Short mmCIF file of C-alpha atoms in Angstrom, two decimals:
data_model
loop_
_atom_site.label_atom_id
_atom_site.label_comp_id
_atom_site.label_asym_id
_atom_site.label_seq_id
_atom_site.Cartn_x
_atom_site.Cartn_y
_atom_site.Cartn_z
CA UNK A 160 25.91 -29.08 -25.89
CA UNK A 161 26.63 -28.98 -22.18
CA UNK A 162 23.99 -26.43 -20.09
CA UNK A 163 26.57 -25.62 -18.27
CA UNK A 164 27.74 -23.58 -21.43
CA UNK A 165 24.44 -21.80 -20.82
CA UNK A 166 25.51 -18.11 -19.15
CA UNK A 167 23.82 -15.20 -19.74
CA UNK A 168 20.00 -14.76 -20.88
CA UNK A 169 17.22 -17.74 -21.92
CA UNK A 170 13.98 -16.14 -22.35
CA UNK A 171 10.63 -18.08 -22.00
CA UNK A 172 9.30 -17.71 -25.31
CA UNK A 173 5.48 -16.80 -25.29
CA UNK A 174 2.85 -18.32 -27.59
CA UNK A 175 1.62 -16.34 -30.35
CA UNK A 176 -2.32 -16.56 -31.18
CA UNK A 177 -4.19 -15.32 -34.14
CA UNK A 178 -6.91 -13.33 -32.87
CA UNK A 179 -8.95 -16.36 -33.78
CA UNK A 180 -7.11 -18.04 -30.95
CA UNK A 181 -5.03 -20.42 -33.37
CA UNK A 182 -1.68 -20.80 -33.43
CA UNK A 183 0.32 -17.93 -35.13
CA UNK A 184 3.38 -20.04 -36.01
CA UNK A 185 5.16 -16.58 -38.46
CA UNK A 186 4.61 -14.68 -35.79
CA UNK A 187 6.59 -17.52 -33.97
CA UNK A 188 9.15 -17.75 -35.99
CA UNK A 189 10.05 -13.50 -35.58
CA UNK A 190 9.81 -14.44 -32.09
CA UNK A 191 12.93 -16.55 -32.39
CA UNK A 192 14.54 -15.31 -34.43
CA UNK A 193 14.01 -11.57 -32.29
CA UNK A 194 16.06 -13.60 -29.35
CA UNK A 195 18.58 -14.76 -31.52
CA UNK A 196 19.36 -11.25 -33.04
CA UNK A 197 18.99 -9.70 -29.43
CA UNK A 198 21.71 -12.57 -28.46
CA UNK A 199 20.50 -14.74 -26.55
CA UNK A 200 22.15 -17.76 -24.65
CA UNK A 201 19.30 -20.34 -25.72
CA UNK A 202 15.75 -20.30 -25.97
CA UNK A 203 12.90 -22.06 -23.86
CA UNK A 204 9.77 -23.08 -24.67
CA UNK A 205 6.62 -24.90 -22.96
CA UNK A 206 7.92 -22.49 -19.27
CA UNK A 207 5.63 -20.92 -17.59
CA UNK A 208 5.11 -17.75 -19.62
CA UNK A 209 4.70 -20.24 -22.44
CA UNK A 210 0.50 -20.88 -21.97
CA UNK A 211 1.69 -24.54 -21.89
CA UNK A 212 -1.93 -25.20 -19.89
CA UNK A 213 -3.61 -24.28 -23.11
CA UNK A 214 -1.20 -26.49 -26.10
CA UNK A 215 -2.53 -29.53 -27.39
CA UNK A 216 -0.33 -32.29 -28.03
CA UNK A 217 -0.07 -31.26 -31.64
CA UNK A 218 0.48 -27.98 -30.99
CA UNK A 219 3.27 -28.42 -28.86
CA UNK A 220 5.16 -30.79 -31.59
CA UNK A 221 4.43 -27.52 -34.18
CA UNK A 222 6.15 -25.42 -31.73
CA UNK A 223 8.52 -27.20 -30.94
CA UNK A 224 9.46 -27.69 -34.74
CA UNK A 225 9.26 -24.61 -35.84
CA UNK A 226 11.62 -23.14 -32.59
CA UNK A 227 14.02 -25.62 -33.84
CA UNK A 228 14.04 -24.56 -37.06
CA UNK A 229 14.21 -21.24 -36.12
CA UNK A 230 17.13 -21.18 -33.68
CA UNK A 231 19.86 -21.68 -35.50
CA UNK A 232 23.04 -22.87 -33.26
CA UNK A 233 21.15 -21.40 -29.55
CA UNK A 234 20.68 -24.20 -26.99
CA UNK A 235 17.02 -25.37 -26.54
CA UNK A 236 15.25 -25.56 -23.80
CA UNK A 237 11.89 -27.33 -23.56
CA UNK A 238 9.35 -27.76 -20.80
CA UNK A 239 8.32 -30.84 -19.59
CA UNK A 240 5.11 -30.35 -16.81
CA UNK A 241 3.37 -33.93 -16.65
CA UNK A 242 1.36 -34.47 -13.32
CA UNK A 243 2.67 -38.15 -13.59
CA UNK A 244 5.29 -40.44 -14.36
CA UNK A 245 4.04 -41.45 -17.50
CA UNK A 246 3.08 -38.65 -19.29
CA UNK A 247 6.63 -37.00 -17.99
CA UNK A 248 8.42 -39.97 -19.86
CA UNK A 249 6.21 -39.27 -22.90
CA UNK A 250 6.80 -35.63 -23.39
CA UNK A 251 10.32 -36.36 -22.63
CA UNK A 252 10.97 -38.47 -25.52
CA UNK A 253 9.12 -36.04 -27.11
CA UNK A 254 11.23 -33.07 -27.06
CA UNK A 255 14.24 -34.93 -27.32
CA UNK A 256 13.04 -36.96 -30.13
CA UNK A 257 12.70 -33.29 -31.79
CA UNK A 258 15.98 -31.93 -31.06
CA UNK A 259 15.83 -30.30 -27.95
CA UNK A 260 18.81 -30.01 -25.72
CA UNK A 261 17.28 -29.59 -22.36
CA UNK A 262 14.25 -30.87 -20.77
CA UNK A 263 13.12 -28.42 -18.33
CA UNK A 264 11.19 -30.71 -15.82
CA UNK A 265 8.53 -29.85 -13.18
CA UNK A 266 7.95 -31.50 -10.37
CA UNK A 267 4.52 -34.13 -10.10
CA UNK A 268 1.97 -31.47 -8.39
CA UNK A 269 -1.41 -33.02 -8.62
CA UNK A 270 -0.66 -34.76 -5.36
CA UNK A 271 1.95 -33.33 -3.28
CA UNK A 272 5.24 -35.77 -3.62
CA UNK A 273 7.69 -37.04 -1.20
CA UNK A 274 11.14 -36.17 -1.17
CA UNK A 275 11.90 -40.27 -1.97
CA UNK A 276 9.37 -39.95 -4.50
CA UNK A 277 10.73 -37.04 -6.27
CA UNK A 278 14.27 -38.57 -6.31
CA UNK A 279 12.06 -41.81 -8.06
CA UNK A 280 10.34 -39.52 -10.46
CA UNK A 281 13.45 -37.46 -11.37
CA UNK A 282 15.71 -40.86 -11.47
CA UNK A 283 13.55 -42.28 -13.92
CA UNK A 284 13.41 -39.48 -16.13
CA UNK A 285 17.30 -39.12 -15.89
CA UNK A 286 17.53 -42.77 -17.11
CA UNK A 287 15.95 -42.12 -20.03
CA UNK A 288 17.07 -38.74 -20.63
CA UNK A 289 20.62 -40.33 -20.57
CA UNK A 290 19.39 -43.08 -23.15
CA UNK A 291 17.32 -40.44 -25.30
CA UNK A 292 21.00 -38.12 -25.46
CA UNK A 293 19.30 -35.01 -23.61
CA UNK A 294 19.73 -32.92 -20.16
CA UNK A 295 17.61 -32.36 -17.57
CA UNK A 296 16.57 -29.25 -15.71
CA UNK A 297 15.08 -29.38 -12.37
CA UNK A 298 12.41 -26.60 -12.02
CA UNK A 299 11.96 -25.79 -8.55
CA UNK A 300 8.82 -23.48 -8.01
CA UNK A 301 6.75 -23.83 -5.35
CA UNK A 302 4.59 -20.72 -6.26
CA UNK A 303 3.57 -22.34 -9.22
CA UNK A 304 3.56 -26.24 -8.59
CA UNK A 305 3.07 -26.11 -4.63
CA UNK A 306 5.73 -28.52 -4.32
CA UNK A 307 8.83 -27.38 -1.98
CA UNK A 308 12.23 -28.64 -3.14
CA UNK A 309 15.12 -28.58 -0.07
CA UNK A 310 18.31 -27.15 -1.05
CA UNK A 311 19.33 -30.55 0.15
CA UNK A 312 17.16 -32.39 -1.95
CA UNK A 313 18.23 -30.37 -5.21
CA UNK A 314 22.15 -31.21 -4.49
CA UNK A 315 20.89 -35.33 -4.43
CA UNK A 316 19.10 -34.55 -7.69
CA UNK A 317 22.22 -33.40 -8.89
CA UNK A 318 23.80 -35.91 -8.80
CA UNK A 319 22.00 -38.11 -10.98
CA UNK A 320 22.72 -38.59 -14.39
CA UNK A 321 21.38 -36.12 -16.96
CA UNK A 322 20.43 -33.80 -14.26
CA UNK A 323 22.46 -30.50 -15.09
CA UNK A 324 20.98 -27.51 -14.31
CA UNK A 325 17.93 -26.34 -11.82
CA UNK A 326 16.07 -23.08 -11.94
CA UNK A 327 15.34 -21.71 -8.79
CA UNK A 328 12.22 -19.65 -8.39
CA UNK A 329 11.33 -20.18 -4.81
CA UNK A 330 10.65 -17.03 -2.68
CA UNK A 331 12.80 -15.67 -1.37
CA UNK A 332 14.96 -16.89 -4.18
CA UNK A 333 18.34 -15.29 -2.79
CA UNK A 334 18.71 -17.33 0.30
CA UNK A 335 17.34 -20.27 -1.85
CA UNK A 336 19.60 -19.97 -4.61
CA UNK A 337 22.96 -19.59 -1.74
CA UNK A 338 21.42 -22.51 0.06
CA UNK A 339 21.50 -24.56 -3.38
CA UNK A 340 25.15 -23.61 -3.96
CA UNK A 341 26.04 -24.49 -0.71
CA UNK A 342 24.69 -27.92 -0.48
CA UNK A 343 25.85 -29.12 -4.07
CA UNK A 344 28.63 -31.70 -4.51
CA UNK A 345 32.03 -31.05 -5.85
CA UNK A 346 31.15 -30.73 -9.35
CA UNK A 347 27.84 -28.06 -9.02
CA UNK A 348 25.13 -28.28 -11.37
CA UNK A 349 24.49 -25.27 -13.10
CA UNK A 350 21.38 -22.67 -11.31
CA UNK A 351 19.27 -20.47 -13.66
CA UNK A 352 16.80 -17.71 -12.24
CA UNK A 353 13.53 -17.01 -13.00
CA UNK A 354 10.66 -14.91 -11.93
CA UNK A 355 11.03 -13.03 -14.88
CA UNK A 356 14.47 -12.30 -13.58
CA UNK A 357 13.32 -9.37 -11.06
CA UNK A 358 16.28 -10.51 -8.81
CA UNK A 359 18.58 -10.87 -12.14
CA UNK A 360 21.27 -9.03 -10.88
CA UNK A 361 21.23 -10.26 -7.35
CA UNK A 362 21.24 -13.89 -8.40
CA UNK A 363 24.37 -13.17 -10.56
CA UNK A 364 25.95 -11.96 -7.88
CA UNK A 365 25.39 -14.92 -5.74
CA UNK A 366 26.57 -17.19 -8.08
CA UNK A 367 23.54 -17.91 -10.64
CA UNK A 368 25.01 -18.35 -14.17
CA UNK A 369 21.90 -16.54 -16.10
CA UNK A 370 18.06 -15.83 -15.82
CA UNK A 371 14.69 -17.32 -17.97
CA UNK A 372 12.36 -13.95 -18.31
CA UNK A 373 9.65 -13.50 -20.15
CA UNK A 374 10.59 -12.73 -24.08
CA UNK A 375 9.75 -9.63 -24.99
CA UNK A 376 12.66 -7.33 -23.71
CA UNK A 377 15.64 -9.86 -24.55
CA UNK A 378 17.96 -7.23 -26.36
CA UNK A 379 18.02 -5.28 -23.27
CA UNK A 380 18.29 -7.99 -20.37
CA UNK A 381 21.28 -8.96 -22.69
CA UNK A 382 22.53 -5.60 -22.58
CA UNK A 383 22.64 -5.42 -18.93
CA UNK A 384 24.17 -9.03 -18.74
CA UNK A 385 27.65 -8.04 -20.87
CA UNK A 386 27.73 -4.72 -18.79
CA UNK A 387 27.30 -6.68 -15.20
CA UNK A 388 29.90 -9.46 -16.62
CA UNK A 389 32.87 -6.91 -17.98
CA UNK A 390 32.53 -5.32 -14.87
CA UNK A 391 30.60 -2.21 -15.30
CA UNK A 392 28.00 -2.83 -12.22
CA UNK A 393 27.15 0.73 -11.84
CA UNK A 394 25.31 0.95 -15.12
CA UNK A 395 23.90 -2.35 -15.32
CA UNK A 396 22.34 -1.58 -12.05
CA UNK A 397 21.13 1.80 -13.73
CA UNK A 398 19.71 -0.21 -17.01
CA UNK A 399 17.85 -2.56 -14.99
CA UNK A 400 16.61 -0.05 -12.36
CA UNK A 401 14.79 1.48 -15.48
CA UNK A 402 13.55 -2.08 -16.64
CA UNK A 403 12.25 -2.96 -13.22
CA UNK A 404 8.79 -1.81 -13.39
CA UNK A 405 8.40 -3.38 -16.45
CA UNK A 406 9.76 -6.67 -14.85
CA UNK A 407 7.42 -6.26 -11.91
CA UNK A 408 4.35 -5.73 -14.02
CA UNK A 409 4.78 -9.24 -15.79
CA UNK A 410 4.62 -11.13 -12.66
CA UNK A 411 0.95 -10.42 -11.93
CA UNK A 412 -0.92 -13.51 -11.74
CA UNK A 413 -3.85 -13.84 -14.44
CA UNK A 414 -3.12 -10.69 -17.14
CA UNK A 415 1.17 -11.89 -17.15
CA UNK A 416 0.48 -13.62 -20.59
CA UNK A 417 -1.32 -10.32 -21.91
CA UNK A 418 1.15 -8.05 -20.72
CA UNK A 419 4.14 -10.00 -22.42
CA UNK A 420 2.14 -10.14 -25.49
CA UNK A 421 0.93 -6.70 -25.34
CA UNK A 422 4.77 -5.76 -25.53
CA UNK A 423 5.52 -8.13 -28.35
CA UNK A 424 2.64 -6.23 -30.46
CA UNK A 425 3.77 -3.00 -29.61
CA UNK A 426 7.45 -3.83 -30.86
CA UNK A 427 6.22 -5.64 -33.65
CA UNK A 428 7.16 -8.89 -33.28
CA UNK A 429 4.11 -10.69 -33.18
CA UNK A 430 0.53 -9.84 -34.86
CA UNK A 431 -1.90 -10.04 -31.98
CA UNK A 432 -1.88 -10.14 -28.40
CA UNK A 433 -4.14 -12.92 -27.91
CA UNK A 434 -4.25 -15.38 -24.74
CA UNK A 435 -6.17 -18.19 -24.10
CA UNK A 436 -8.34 -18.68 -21.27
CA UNK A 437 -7.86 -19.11 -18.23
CA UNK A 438 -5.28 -16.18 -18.90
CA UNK A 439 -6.61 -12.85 -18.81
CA UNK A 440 -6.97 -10.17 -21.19
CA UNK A 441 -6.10 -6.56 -20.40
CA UNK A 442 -8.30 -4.54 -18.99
CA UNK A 443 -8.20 -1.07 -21.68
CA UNK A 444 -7.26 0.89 -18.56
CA UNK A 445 -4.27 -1.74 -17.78
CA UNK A 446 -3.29 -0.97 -20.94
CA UNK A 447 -2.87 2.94 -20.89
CA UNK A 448 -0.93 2.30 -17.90
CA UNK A 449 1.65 -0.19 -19.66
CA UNK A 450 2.42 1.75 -21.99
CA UNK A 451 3.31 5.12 -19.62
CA UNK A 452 5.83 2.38 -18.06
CA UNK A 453 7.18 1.22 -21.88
CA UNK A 454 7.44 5.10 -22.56
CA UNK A 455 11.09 5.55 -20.93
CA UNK A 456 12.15 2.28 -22.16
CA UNK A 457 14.53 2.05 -25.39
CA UNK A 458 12.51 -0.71 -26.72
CA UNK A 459 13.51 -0.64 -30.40
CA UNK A 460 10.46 -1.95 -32.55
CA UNK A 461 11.33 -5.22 -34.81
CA UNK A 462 9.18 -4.61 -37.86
CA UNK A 463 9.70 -7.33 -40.35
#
């Protein structure tokens, strides 16, 4: 597997709690297998709408078994979101020792890196990506890491081995996303969007090959997607307009993880909508007003 085969729609999968706050590994596995019925391009774990601040190291080796086992033939995509060198390497070998296909690596953000040391810390991780037979993706966002990538810096990244793919979630991501494209060699790595892909269609349109949302509207992201790609711009642009507010609402900072997972239990894919602090729990009143925004929505429920 190549990410560059990757086009189209790689949702951030959330992690499902028992209201106990343990880890709800059937409702997992409907979680995956929900994206792989709703189609998919590949599945992510450990992103940011993962709770990855809350896994334990055991926890994140269930996970990432039991999304393996889960996803059939999709591409997987697994987060890698060490402070240091060390611990990058570690969780590196990790997920690739479990059968991921992409490592989806942060930068160091503890201490604000250099531009020579992020070319060190993302050269040594391509060395033994290429050794440990898995690709990297660059994760460029600032928002969350408060480390600021140059389009310039992203095309030298590119160019070392294992390094495939970046997803570009700096603000305005747009003008970042054209400025990436425009400073990559002649053979371009492939650029994902993110943010929950509130600029989906926008991004496509400037040359992204897919988005990584959140997980819990897949089938209809997808939708959109094929209409966009055979053409049909008019009522893509319709769809999403309607999904938009929905979109918008799981970008707030704190309740995001509640909201997804408030979703997820309303459609019936997962059994509770617990988070883990430091996320935040709805507010009952938050809640009323989600679900006058799911109202309109054709969000089919997935009752197994």
């Amino acid at each position: 597997m190549h990410s560059q085969s990757m086009a189209g729609v790689i949702p951030v999968l959330a992690t499902p709690f028992h209201p106990d706050g343990s880890l709800d590994r059937r409702s997992l596995t409907r979680l995956v297998e929900f994206q792989v019925d709703s189609g998919a391009a590949g599945v992510a774990t450990f992103g940011m709408a993962s709770e990855t601040f809350t896994l334990t190291a055991t926890e994140r080796r269930q996970i990432l078994g039991d999304v393996v086992a889960s996803a059939g033939e999709l591409p997987i995509v697994a987060g890698v979101g060490a402070t240091g060198l060390s611990q990058a390497r570690e969780q590196l070998r990790d997920v690739a020792d479990q059968g991921a296909h992409v490592a989806m690596v942060l930068p160091p953000f503890m201490v604000t890196p250099s531009s020579t040391q992020l070319l060190d810390f993302y050269g040594a991780l391509a060395t033994d990506a290429q050794a440990a037979g898995i690709e990297i993706m660059v994760q460029d966002a600032p928002g969350a890491t408060g480390v600021a990538m140059s389009a310039e810096l992203i095309a030298d990244l590119a160019q070392l081995p294992a390094i495939t793919s970046v997803k570009v979630e700096a603000s305005p991501t747009l003008p970042k996303l054209l400025d990436v494209q425009r400073a990559m060699p002649v053979e371009p790595i492939t650029v994902m969007g993110g943010q929950n892909a509130q600029f989906f269609l926008d991004e496509l349109a400037c040359g992204a090959a897919g988005t990584m949302p959140a997980c819990e509207f897949t089938d209809l992201l997808v939708e959109i997607y094929r209409a966009w790609t055979q053409g049909e711009r008019a009522r893509a642009r319709s769809h999403f307009a309607l999904l938009l507010p929905l979109i918008v609402w799981g970008l707030q900072s704190g309740p995001a993880w509640a909201i997804h997972k408030e979703v997820l239990l309303e459609r019936g894919i997962i059994s509770a909508a617990t988070v883990r602090a430091p996320a935040r729990t709805l507010h009952p009143q938050m809640r009323t007003l989600l679900h006058e925004i799911l109202a309109p929505l054709p969000l089919t429920p997935v009752r197994n």
